[in-house]
């Protein structure tokens, strides 16, 4: 029932990516530095747990609103003792994303438009310099009943499964070997030319 309620609220159910999509997204994350990785809608934890396992020296954060998927992923995290992984039951649009170096997402068109606008806000350095390191995520964490607020969203990369950021050009696009030739997009946001005119 909580999954149905959350689906109505946010407009999408916690749909896991395919194994091929996981592999492609992990591959595209390999050369993105050593900064924190945020999964926006981490669902059952399939991708975020793989990321935390693949990159043990990087901090990994997952946001998920649906209770059951969140609890399942939290249980797996504890079972696997993934100390570099933090999971929150929260709407990422109301969270502090200022510490993110890489954003991972499998959203929907309207969700990508909202994310595009969120990235267009003032930089994290202007709005919230005191929370720029992930070590302070817990102390600055904003829960789901908090009004819309964030400390800026200025990641270095966005990696998206299937859906594109509407106003930006992908630095790299991978087509999966599946029935639909599903795309995986990677955006490098520090490039001066990354806008669709």
JSON list of C-alpha atoms in Angstrom, two decimals:
[
{"chain": "A", "resi": 1, "resn": "UNK", "atom": "CA", "xyz": [0.00, 0.00, 0.00]},
{"chain": "A", "resi": 2, "resn": "UNK", "atom": "CA", "xyz": [2.86, 2.38, 0.77]},
{"chain": "A", "resi": 3, "resn": "UNK", "atom": "CA", "xyz": [4.30, 1.75, -2.70]},
{"chain": "A", "resi": 4, "resn": "UNK", "atom": "CA", "xyz": [0.94, 2.69, -4.28]},
{"chain": "A", "resi": 5, "resn": "UNK", "atom": "CA", "xyz": [0.73, 5.85, -2.18]},
{"chain": "A", "resi": 6, "resn": "UNK", "atom": "CA", "xyz": [4.29, 6.86, -3.04]},
{"chain": "A", "resi": 7, "resn": "UNK", "atom": "CA", "xyz": [3.70, 6.14, -6.74]},
{"chain": "A", "resi": 8, "resn": "UNK", "atom": "CA", "xyz": [0.70, 8.48, -6.73]},
{"chain": "A", "resi": 9, "resn": "UNK", "atom": "CA", "xyz": [2.67, 11.12, -4.84]},
{"chain": "A", "resi": 10, "resn": "UNK", "atom": "CA", "xyz": [5.81, 11.21, -6.99]},
{"chain": "A", "resi": 11, "resn": "UNK", "atom": "CA", "xyz": [4.42, 9.95, -10.30]},
{"chain": "A", "resi": 12, "resn": "UNK", "atom": "CA", "xyz": [6.58, 6.83, -10.68]},
{"chain": "A", "resi": 13, "resn": "UNK", "atom": "CA", "xyz": [6.91, 3.45, -8.98]},
{"chain": "A", "resi": 14, "resn": "UNK", "atom": "CA", "xyz": [10.27, 2.08, -7.72]},
{"chain": "A", "resi": 15, "resn": "UNK", "atom": "CA", "xyz": [11.18, 0.29, -10.95]},
{"chain": "A", "resi": 16, "resn": "UNK", "atom": "CA", "xyz": [14.55, -1.50, -10.94]},
{"chain": "A", "resi": 17, "resn": "UNK", "atom": "CA", "xyz": [16.93, -1.04, -13.85]},
{"chain": "A", "resi": 18, "resn": "UNK", "atom": "CA", "xyz": [17.99, -4.01, -15.95]},
{"chain": "A", "resi": 19, "resn": "UNK", "atom": "CA", "xyz": [21.30, -5.78, -15.35]},
{"chain": "A", "resi": 20, "resn": "UNK", "atom": "CA", "xyz": [22.63, -4.32, -18.60]},
{"chain": "A", "resi": 21, "resn": "UNK", "atom": "CA", "xyz": [21.69, -0.84, -17.43]},
{"chain": "A", "resi": 22, "resn": "UNK", "atom": "CA", "xyz": [23.46, -1.39, -14.09]},
{"chain": "A", "resi": 23, "resn": "UNK", "atom": "CA", "xyz": [26.63, -2.44, -15.85]},
{"chain": "A", "resi": 24, "resn": "UNK", "atom": "CA", "xyz": [26.54, 0.52, -18.22]},
{"chain": "A", "resi": 25, "resn": "UNK", "atom": "CA", "xyz": [25.94, 3.02, -15.42]},
{"chain": "A", "resi": 26, "resn": "UNK", "atom": "CA", "xyz": [28.76, 1.56, -13.32]},
{"chain": "A", "resi": 27, "resn": "UNK", "atom": "CA", "xyz": [31.07, 1.72, -16.34]},
{"chain": "A", "resi": 28, "resn": "UNK", "atom": "CA", "xyz": [30.17, 5.37, -16.97]},
{"chain": "A", "resi": 29, "resn": "UNK", "atom": "CA", "xyz": [30.87, 6.16, -13.31]},
{"chain": "A", "resi": 30, "resn": "UNK", "atom": "CA", "xyz": [34.39, 4.72, -13.39]},
{"chain": "A", "resi": 31, "resn": "UNK", "atom": "CA", "xyz": [36.17, 7.87, -14.58]},
{"chain": "A", "resi": 32, "resn": "UNK", "atom": "CA", "xyz": [34.27, 10.52, -12.62]},
{"chain": "A", "resi": 33, "resn": "UNK", "atom": "CA", "xyz": [36.80, 11.22, -9.89]},
{"chain": "A", "resi": 34, "resn": "UNK", "atom": "CA", "xyz": [36.47, 10.15, -6.28]},
{"chain": "A", "resi": 35, "resn": "UNK", "atom": "CA", "xyz": [33.62, 12.36, -5.05]},
{"chain": "A", "resi": 36, "resn": "UNK", "atom": "CA", "xyz": [30.30, 11.26, -3.55]},
{"chain": "A", "resi": 37, "resn": "UNK", "atom": "CA", "xyz": [27.76, 9.37, -5.69]},
{"chain": "A", "resi": 38, "resn": "UNK", "atom": "CA", "xyz": [24.04, 10.07, -5.13]},
{"chain": "A", "resi": 39, "resn": "UNK", "atom": "CA", "xyz": [21.27, 7.79, -6.42]},
{"chain": "A", "resi": 40, "resn": "UNK", "atom": "CA", "xyz": [18.05, 9.78, -6.84]},
{"chain": "A", "resi": 41, "resn": "UNK", "atom": "CA", "xyz": [15.37, 7.17, -6.30]},
{"chain": "A", "resi": 42, "resn": "UNK", "atom": "CA", "xyz": [17.41, 4.20, -5.12]},
{"chain": "A", "resi": 43, "resn": "UNK", "atom": "CA", "xyz": [14.41, 1.83, -5.03]},
{"chain": "A", "resi": 44, "resn": "UNK", "atom": "CA", "xyz": [15.24, -1.68, -3.86]},
{"chain": "A", "resi": 45, "resn": "UNK", "atom": "CA", "xyz": [18.93, -0.80, -3.71]},
{"chain": "A", "resi": 46, "resn": "UNK", "atom": "CA", "xyz": [20.04, -2.81, -6.72]},
{"chain": "A", "resi": 47, "resn": "UNK", "atom": "CA", "xyz": [22.15, -0.04, -8.26]},
{"chain": "A", "resi": 48, "resn": "UNK", "atom": "CA", "xyz": [23.21, 1.86, -5.16]},
{"chain": "A", "resi": 49, "resn": "UNK", "atom": "CA", "xyz": [24.48, -1.31, -3.46]},
{"chain": "A", "resi": 50, "resn": "UNK", "atom": "CA", "xyz": [26.45, -2.25, -6.58]},
{"chain": "A", "resi": 51, "resn": "UNK", "atom": "CA", "xyz": [27.95, 1.25, -6.64]},
{"chain": "A", "resi": 52, "resn": "UNK", "atom": "CA", "xyz": [28.97, 1.07, -2.98]},
{"chain": "A", "resi": 53, "resn": "UNK", "atom": "CA", "xyz": [30.57, -2.33, -3.58]},
{"chain": "A", "resi": 54, "resn": "UNK", "atom": "CA", "xyz": [32.33, -1.26, -6.78]},
{"chain": "A", "resi": 55, "resn": "UNK", "atom": "CA", "xyz": [33.65, 2.00, -5.32]},
{"chain": "A", "resi": 56, "resn": "UNK", "atom": "CA", "xyz": [34.45, 1.24, -1.64]},
{"chain": "A", "resi": 57, "resn": "UNK", "atom": "CA", "xyz": [36.52, 4.42, -1.24]},
{"chain": "A", "resi": 58, "resn": "UNK", "atom": "CA", "xyz": [33.71, 6.69, -2.43]},
{"chain": "A", "resi": 59, "resn": "UNK", "atom": "CA", "xyz": [30.76, 7.79, -0.34]},
{"chain": "A", "resi": 60, "resn": "UNK", "atom": "CA", "xyz": [27.46, 6.64, -1.83]},
{"chain": "A", "resi": 61, "resn": "UNK", "atom": "CA", "xyz": [24.03, 8.04, -0.92]},
{"chain": "A", "resi": 62, "resn": "UNK", "atom": "CA", "xyz": [20.60, 6.76, -1.91]},
{"chain": "A", "resi": 63, "resn": "UNK", "atom": "CA", "xyz": [17.22, 8.50, -1.62]},
{"chain": "A", "resi": 64, "resn": "UNK", "atom": "CA", "xyz": [13.98, 6.53, -1.75]},
{"chain": "A", "resi": 65, "resn": "UNK", "atom": "CA", "xyz": [10.45, 7.46, -0.66]},
{"chain": "A", "resi": 66, "resn": "UNK", "atom": "CA", "xyz": [8.71, 4.06, -0.77]},
{"chain": "A", "resi": 67, "resn": "UNK", "atom": "CA", "xyz": [8.95, 2.36, 2.61]},
{"chain": "A", "resi": 68, "resn": "UNK", "atom": "CA", "xyz": [9.28, -1.30, 1.61]},
{"chain": "A", "resi": 69, "resn": "UNK", "atom": "CA", "xyz": [12.04, -0.83, -1.01]},
{"chain": "A", "resi": 70, "resn": "UNK", "atom": "CA", "xyz": [13.86, 1.46, 1.42]},
{"chain": "A", "resi": 71, "resn": "UNK", "atom": "CA", "xyz": [13.72, -1.12, 4.23]},
{"chain": "A", "resi": 72, "resn": "UNK", "atom": "CA", "xyz": [14.88, -3.92, 1.92]},
{"chain": "A", "resi": 73, "resn": "UNK", "atom": "CA", "xyz": [17.87, -1.92, 0.69]},
{"chain": "A", "resi": 74, "resn": "UNK", "atom": "CA", "xyz": [18.70, -0.84, 4.24]},
{"chain": "A", "resi": 75, "resn": "UNK", "atom": "CA", "xyz": [18.70, -4.47, 5.37]},
{"chain": "A", "resi": 76, "resn": "UNK", "atom": "CA", "xyz": [21.03, -5.48, 2.53]},
{"chain": "A", "resi": 77, "resn": "UNK", "atom": "CA", "xyz": [23.35, -2.57, 3.32]},
{"chain": "A", "resi": 78, "resn": "UNK", "atom": "CA", "xyz": [23.61, -3.71, 6.94]},
{"chain": "A", "resi": 79, "resn": "UNK", "atom": "CA", "xyz": [24.02, -7.35, 5.97]},
{"chain": "A", "resi": 80, "resn": "UNK", "atom": "CA", "xyz": [26.86, -6.47, 3.60]},
{"chain": "A", "resi": 81, "resn": "UNK", "atom": "CA", "xyz": [28.37, -3.97, 6.06]},
{"chain": "A", "resi": 82, "resn": "UNK", "atom": "CA", "xyz": [28.64, -1.24, 3.47]},
{"chain": "A", "resi": 83, "resn": "UNK", "atom": "CA", "xyz": [29.96, 1.58, 5.63]},
{"chain": "A", "resi": 84, "resn": "UNK", "atom": "CA", "xyz": [30.37, 3.89, 2.64]},
{"chain": "A", "resi": 85, "resn": "UNK", "atom": "CA", "xyz": [26.64, 3.73, 1.84]},
{"chain": "A", "resi": 86, "resn": "UNK", "atom": "CA", "xyz": [24.00, 5.99, 3.42]},
{"chain": "A", "resi": 87, "resn": "UNK", "atom": "CA", "xyz": [20.31, 5.47, 2.63]},
{"chain": "A", "resi": 88, "resn": "UNK", "atom": "CA", "xyz": [17.52, 7.94, 3.37]},
{"chain": "A", "resi": 89, "resn": "UNK", "atom": "CA", "xyz": [13.76, 7.65, 3.08]},
{"chain": "A", "resi": 90, "resn": "UNK", "atom": "CA", "xyz": [13.22, 11.06, 1.57]},
{"chain": "A", "resi": 91, "resn": "UNK", "atom": "CA", "xyz": [12.20, 12.93, -1.57]},
{"chain": "A", "resi": 92, "resn": "UNK", "atom": "CA", "xyz": [15.48, 13.96, -3.21]},
{"chain": "A", "resi": 93, "resn": "UNK", "atom": "CA", "xyz": [13.86, 17.21, -4.34]},
{"chain": "A", "resi": 94, "resn": "UNK", "atom": "CA", "xyz": [13.73, 18.23, -0.67]},
{"chain": "A", "resi": 95, "resn": "UNK", "atom": "CA", "xyz": [17.19, 16.93, 0.21]},
{"chain": "A", "resi": 96, "resn": "UNK", "atom": "CA", "xyz": [20.57, 18.61, 0.44]},
{"chain": "A", "resi": 97, "resn": "UNK", "atom": "CA", "xyz": [22.34, 17.49, -2.73]},
{"chain": "A", "resi": 98, "resn": "UNK", "atom": "CA", "xyz": [25.19, 19.96, -2.40]},
{"chain": "A", "resi": 99, "resn": "UNK", "atom": "CA", "xyz": [27.74, 17.25, -1.63]},
{"chain": "A", "resi": 100, "resn": "UNK", "atom": "CA", "xyz": [27.07, 15.23, -4.79]},
{"chain": "A", "resi": 101, "resn": "UNK", "atom": "CA", "xyz": [29.78, 14.76, -7.39]},
{"chain": "A", "resi": 102, "resn": "UNK", "atom": "CA", "xyz": [27.77, 12.26, -9.45]},
{"chain": "A", "resi": 103, "resn": "UNK", "atom": "CA", "xyz": [23.98, 12.01, -9.66]},
{"chain": "A", "resi": 104, "resn": "UNK", "atom": "CA", "xyz": [22.46, 8.71, -10.81]},
{"chain": "A", "resi": 105, "resn": "UNK", "atom": "CA", "xyz": [18.84, 8.56, -11.87]},
{"chain": "A", "resi": 106, "resn": "UNK", "atom": "CA", "xyz": [16.15, 6.45, -13.49]},
{"chain": "A", "resi": 107, "resn": "UNK", "atom": "CA", "xyz": [13.27, 8.88, -13.36]},
{"chain": "A", "resi": 108, "resn": "UNK", "atom": "CA", "xyz": [10.63, 9.97, -15.90]},
{"chain": "A", "resi": 109, "resn": "UNK", "atom": "CA", "xyz": [10.33, 13.01, -18.23]},
{"chain": "A", "resi": 110, "resn": "UNK", "atom": "CA", "xyz": [8.79, 15.38, -15.68]},
{"chain": "A", "resi": 111, "resn": "UNK", "atom": "CA", "xyz": [11.28, 14.24, -13.05]},
{"chain": "A", "resi": 112, "resn": "UNK", "atom": "CA", "xyz": [14.17, 14.99, -15.40]},
{"chain": "A", "resi": 113, "resn": "UNK", "atom": "CA", "xyz": [12.76, 18.46, -16.07]},
{"chain": "A", "resi": 114, "resn": "UNK", "atom": "CA", "xyz": [12.62, 19.12, -12.32]},
{"chain": "A", "resi": 115, "resn": "UNK", "atom": "CA", "xyz": [16.17, 17.86, -11.90]},
{"chain": "A", "resi": 116, "resn": "UNK", "atom": "CA", "xyz": [17.31, 20.10, -14.76]},
{"chain": "A", "resi": 117, "resn": "UNK", "atom": "CA", "xyz": [15.83, 23.13, -12.99]},
{"chain": "A", "resi": 118, "resn": "UNK", "atom": "CA", "xyz": [17.35, 22.04, -9.69]},
{"chain": "A", "resi": 119, "resn": "UNK", "atom": "CA", "xyz": [20.81, 21.92, -11.24]},
{"chain": "A", "resi": 120, "resn": "UNK", "atom": "CA", "xyz": [20.22, 25.42, -12.61]},
{"chain": "A", "resi": 121, "resn": "UNK", "atom": "CA", "xyz": [19.97, 26.92, -9.12]},
{"chain": "A", "resi": 122, "resn": "UNK", "atom": "CA", "xyz": [22.87, 28.81, -7.57]},
{"chain": "A", "resi": 123, "resn": "UNK", "atom": "CA", "xyz": [25.97, 26.76, -6.90]},
{"chain": "A", "resi": 124, "resn": "UNK", "atom": "CA", "xyz": [26.44, 24.91, -3.63]},
{"chain": "A", "resi": 125, "resn": "UNK", "atom": "CA", "xyz": [29.37, 27.19, -2.81]},
{"chain": "A", "resi": 126, "resn": "UNK", "atom": "CA", "xyz": [27.14, 30.26, -2.86]},
{"chain": "A", "resi": 127, "resn": "UNK", "atom": "CA", "xyz": [24.32, 28.72, -0.84]},
{"chain": "A", "resi": 128, "resn": "UNK", "atom": "CA", "xyz": [25.74, 26.23, 1.59]},
{"chain": "A", "resi": 129, "resn": "UNK", "atom": "CA", "xyz": [29.52, 26.12, 1.83]},
{"chain": "A", "resi": 130, "resn": "UNK", "atom": "CA", "xyz": [29.39, 24.56, 5.26]},
{"chain": "A", "resi": 131, "resn": "UNK", "atom": "CA", "xyz": [27.76, 21.39, 3.91]},
{"chain": "A", "resi": 132, "resn": "UNK", "atom": "CA", "xyz": [29.93, 20.82, 0.85]},
{"chain": "A", "resi": 133, "resn": "UNK", "atom": "CA", "xyz": [31.54, 17.70, 2.33]},
{"chain": "A", "resi": 134, "resn": "UNK", "atom": "CA", "xyz": [29.60, 14.47, 2.68]},
{"chain": "A", "resi": 135, "resn": "UNK", "atom": "CA", "xyz": [30.84, 14.05, 6.24]},
{"chain": "A", "resi": 136, "resn": "UNK", "atom": "CA", "xyz": [28.18, 16.58, 7.24]},
{"chain": "A", "resi": 137, "resn": "UNK", "atom": "CA", "xyz": [25.28, 15.04, 5.32]},
{"chain": "A", "resi": 138, "resn": "UNK", "atom": "CA", "xyz": [23.81, 13.44, 8.43]},
{"chain": "A", "resi": 139, "resn": "UNK", "atom": "CA", "xyz": [23.87, 16.63, 10.50]},
{"chain": "A", "resi": 140, "resn": "UNK", "atom": "CA", "xyz": [22.33, 18.69, 7.70]},
{"chain": "A", "resi": 141, "resn": "UNK", "atom": "CA", "xyz": [19.90, 16.02, 6.50]},
{"chain": "A", "resi": 142, "resn": "UNK", "atom": "CA", "xyz": [16.40, 17.35, 5.74]},
{"chain": "A", "resi": 143, "resn": "UNK", "atom": "CA", "xyz": [13.48, 14.99, 6.24]},
{"chain": "A", "resi": 144, "resn": "UNK", "atom": "CA", "xyz": [10.49, 14.48, 3.97]},
{"chain": "A", "resi": 145, "resn": "UNK", "atom": "CA", "xyz": [8.19, 16.81, 5.93]},
{"chain": "A", "resi": 146, "resn": "UNK", "atom": "CA", "xyz": [10.59, 19.73, 5.47]},
{"chain": "A", "resi": 147, "resn": "UNK", "atom": "CA", "xyz": [9.46, 22.49, 3.05]},
{"chain": "A", "resi": 148, "resn": "UNK", "atom": "CA", "xyz": [11.23, 22.63, -0.32]},
{"chain": "A", "resi": 149, "resn": "UNK", "atom": "CA", "xyz": [14.80, 23.69, 0.35]},
{"chain": "A", "resi": 150, "resn": "UNK", "atom": "CA", "xyz": [18.22, 22.63, -0.78]},
{"chain": "A", "resi": 151, "resn": "UNK", "atom": "CA", "xyz": [21.75, 23.97, -0.60]},
{"chain": "A", "resi": 152, "resn": "UNK", "atom": "CA", "xyz": [22.29, 24.04, -4.33]},
{"chain": "A", "resi": 153, "resn": "UNK", "atom": "CA", "xyz": [22.83, 21.17, -6.72]},
{"chain": "A", "resi": 154, "resn": "UNK", "atom": "CA", "xyz": [26.05, 21.45, -8.65]},
{"chain": "A", "resi": 155, "resn": "UNK", "atom": "CA", "xyz": [27.31, 17.95, -9.51]},
{"chain": "A", "resi": 156, "resn": "UNK", "atom": "CA", "xyz": [30.15, 17.21, -11.89]},
{"chain": "A", "resi": 157, "resn": "UNK", "atom": "CA", "xyz": [28.23, 14.43, -13.65]},
{"chain": "A", "resi": 158, "resn": "UNK", "atom": "CA", "xyz": [24.67, 13.22, -14.14]},
{"chain": "A", "resi": 159, "resn": "UNK", "atom": "CA", "xyz": [24.17, 9.65, -15.36]},
{"chain": "A", "resi": 160, "resn": "UNK", "atom": "CA", "xyz": [20.61, 8.82, -16.38]},
{"chain": "A", "resi": 161, "resn": "UNK", "atom": "CA", "xyz": [18.92, 5.61, -17.43]},
{"chain": "A", "resi": 162, "resn": "UNK", "atom": "CA", "xyz": [16.55, 6.07, -20.40]},
{"chain": "A", "resi": 163, "resn": "UNK", "atom": "CA", "xyz": [15.54, 9.70, -19.89]},
{"chain": "A", "resi": 164, "resn": "UNK", "atom": "CA", "xyz": [17.50, 12.79, -20.95]},
{"chain": "A", "resi": 165, "resn": "UNK", "atom": "CA", "xyz": [17.91, 16.16, -19.30]},
{"chain": "A", "resi": 166, "resn": "UNK", "atom": "CA", "xyz": [15.76, 18.33, -21.59]},
{"chain": "A", "resi": 167, "resn": "UNK", "atom": "CA", "xyz": [18.06, 21.36, -21.91]},
{"chain": "A", "resi": 168, "resn": "UNK", "atom": "CA", "xyz": [21.49, 19.71, -21.94]},
{"chain": "A", "resi": 169, "resn": "UNK", "atom": "CA", "xyz": [23.69, 17.79, -24.34]},
{"chain": "A", "resi": 170, "resn": "UNK", "atom": "CA", "xyz": [25.00, 14.46, -23.15]},
{"chain": "A", "resi": 171, "resn": "UNK", "atom": "CA", "xyz": [28.76, 14.11, -23.12]},
{"chain": "A", "resi": 172, "resn": "UNK", "atom": "CA", "xyz": [28.33, 10.39, -23.76]},
{"chain": "A", "resi": 173, "resn": "UNK", "atom": "CA", "xyz": [25.40, 8.18, -24.77]},
{"chain": "A", "resi": 174, "resn": "UNK", "atom": "CA", "xyz": [25.45, 4.39, -24.57]},
{"chain": "A", "resi": 175, "resn": "UNK", "atom": "CA", "xyz": [22.84, 2.21, -26.24]},
{"chain": "A", "resi": 176, "resn": "UNK", "atom": "CA", "xyz": [22.09, -1.05, -24.48]},
{"chain": "A", "resi": 177, "resn": "UNK", "atom": "CA", "xyz": [21.93, -4.32, -26.36]},
{"chain": "A", "resi": 178, "resn": "UNK", "atom": "CA", "xyz": [18.27, -4.86, -25.57]},
{"chain": "A", "resi": 179, "resn": "UNK", "atom": "CA", "xyz": [14.97, -4.89, -27.45]},
{"chain": "A", "resi": 180, "resn": "UNK", "atom": "CA", "xyz": [14.53, -1.12, -27.26]},
{"chain": "A", "resi": 181, "resn": "UNK", "atom": "CA", "xyz": [18.19, -0.09, -27.62]},
{"chain": "A", "resi": 182, "resn": "UNK", "atom": "CA", "xyz": [17.67, 1.78, -24.35]},
{"chain": "A", "resi": 183, "resn": "UNK", "atom": "CA", "xyz": [19.92, 4.82, -23.88]},
{"chain": "A", "resi": 184, "resn": "UNK", "atom": "CA", "xyz": [22.12, 5.67, -20.91]},
{"chain": "A", "resi": 185, "resn": "UNK", "atom": "CA", "xyz": [23.18, 9.32, -20.84]},
{"chain": "A", "resi": 186, "resn": "UNK", "atom": "CA", "xyz": [26.19, 10.88, -19.11]},
{"chain": "A", "resi": 187, "resn": "UNK", "atom": "CA", "xyz": [26.34, 14.65, -18.70]},
{"chain": "A", "resi": 188, "resn": "UNK", "atom": "CA", "xyz": [29.55, 16.43, -17.73]},
{"chain": "A", "resi": 189, "resn": "UNK", "atom": "CA", "xyz": [28.27, 19.62, -16.20]},
{"chain": "A", "resi": 190, "resn": "UNK", "atom": "CA", "xyz": [31.53, 21.53, -15.98]},
{"chain": "A", "resi": 191, "resn": "UNK", "atom": "CA", "xyz": [31.73, 21.72, -19.76]},
{"chain": "A", "resi": 192, "resn": "UNK", "atom": "CA", "xyz": [31.11, 25.20, -21.14]},
{"chain": "A", "resi": 193, "resn": "UNK", "atom": "CA", "xyz": [29.17, 23.81, -24.09]},
{"chain": "A", "resi": 194, "resn": "UNK", "atom": "CA", "xyz": [26.52, 21.46, -22.79]},
{"chain": "A", "resi": 195, "resn": "UNK", "atom": "CA", "xyz": [23.32, 23.28, -23.64]},
{"chain": "A", "resi": 196, "resn": "UNK", "atom": "CA", "xyz": [20.76, 22.49, -26.30]},
{"chain": "A", "resi": 197, "resn": "UNK", "atom": "CA", "xyz": [20.17, 25.75, -28.14]}
]
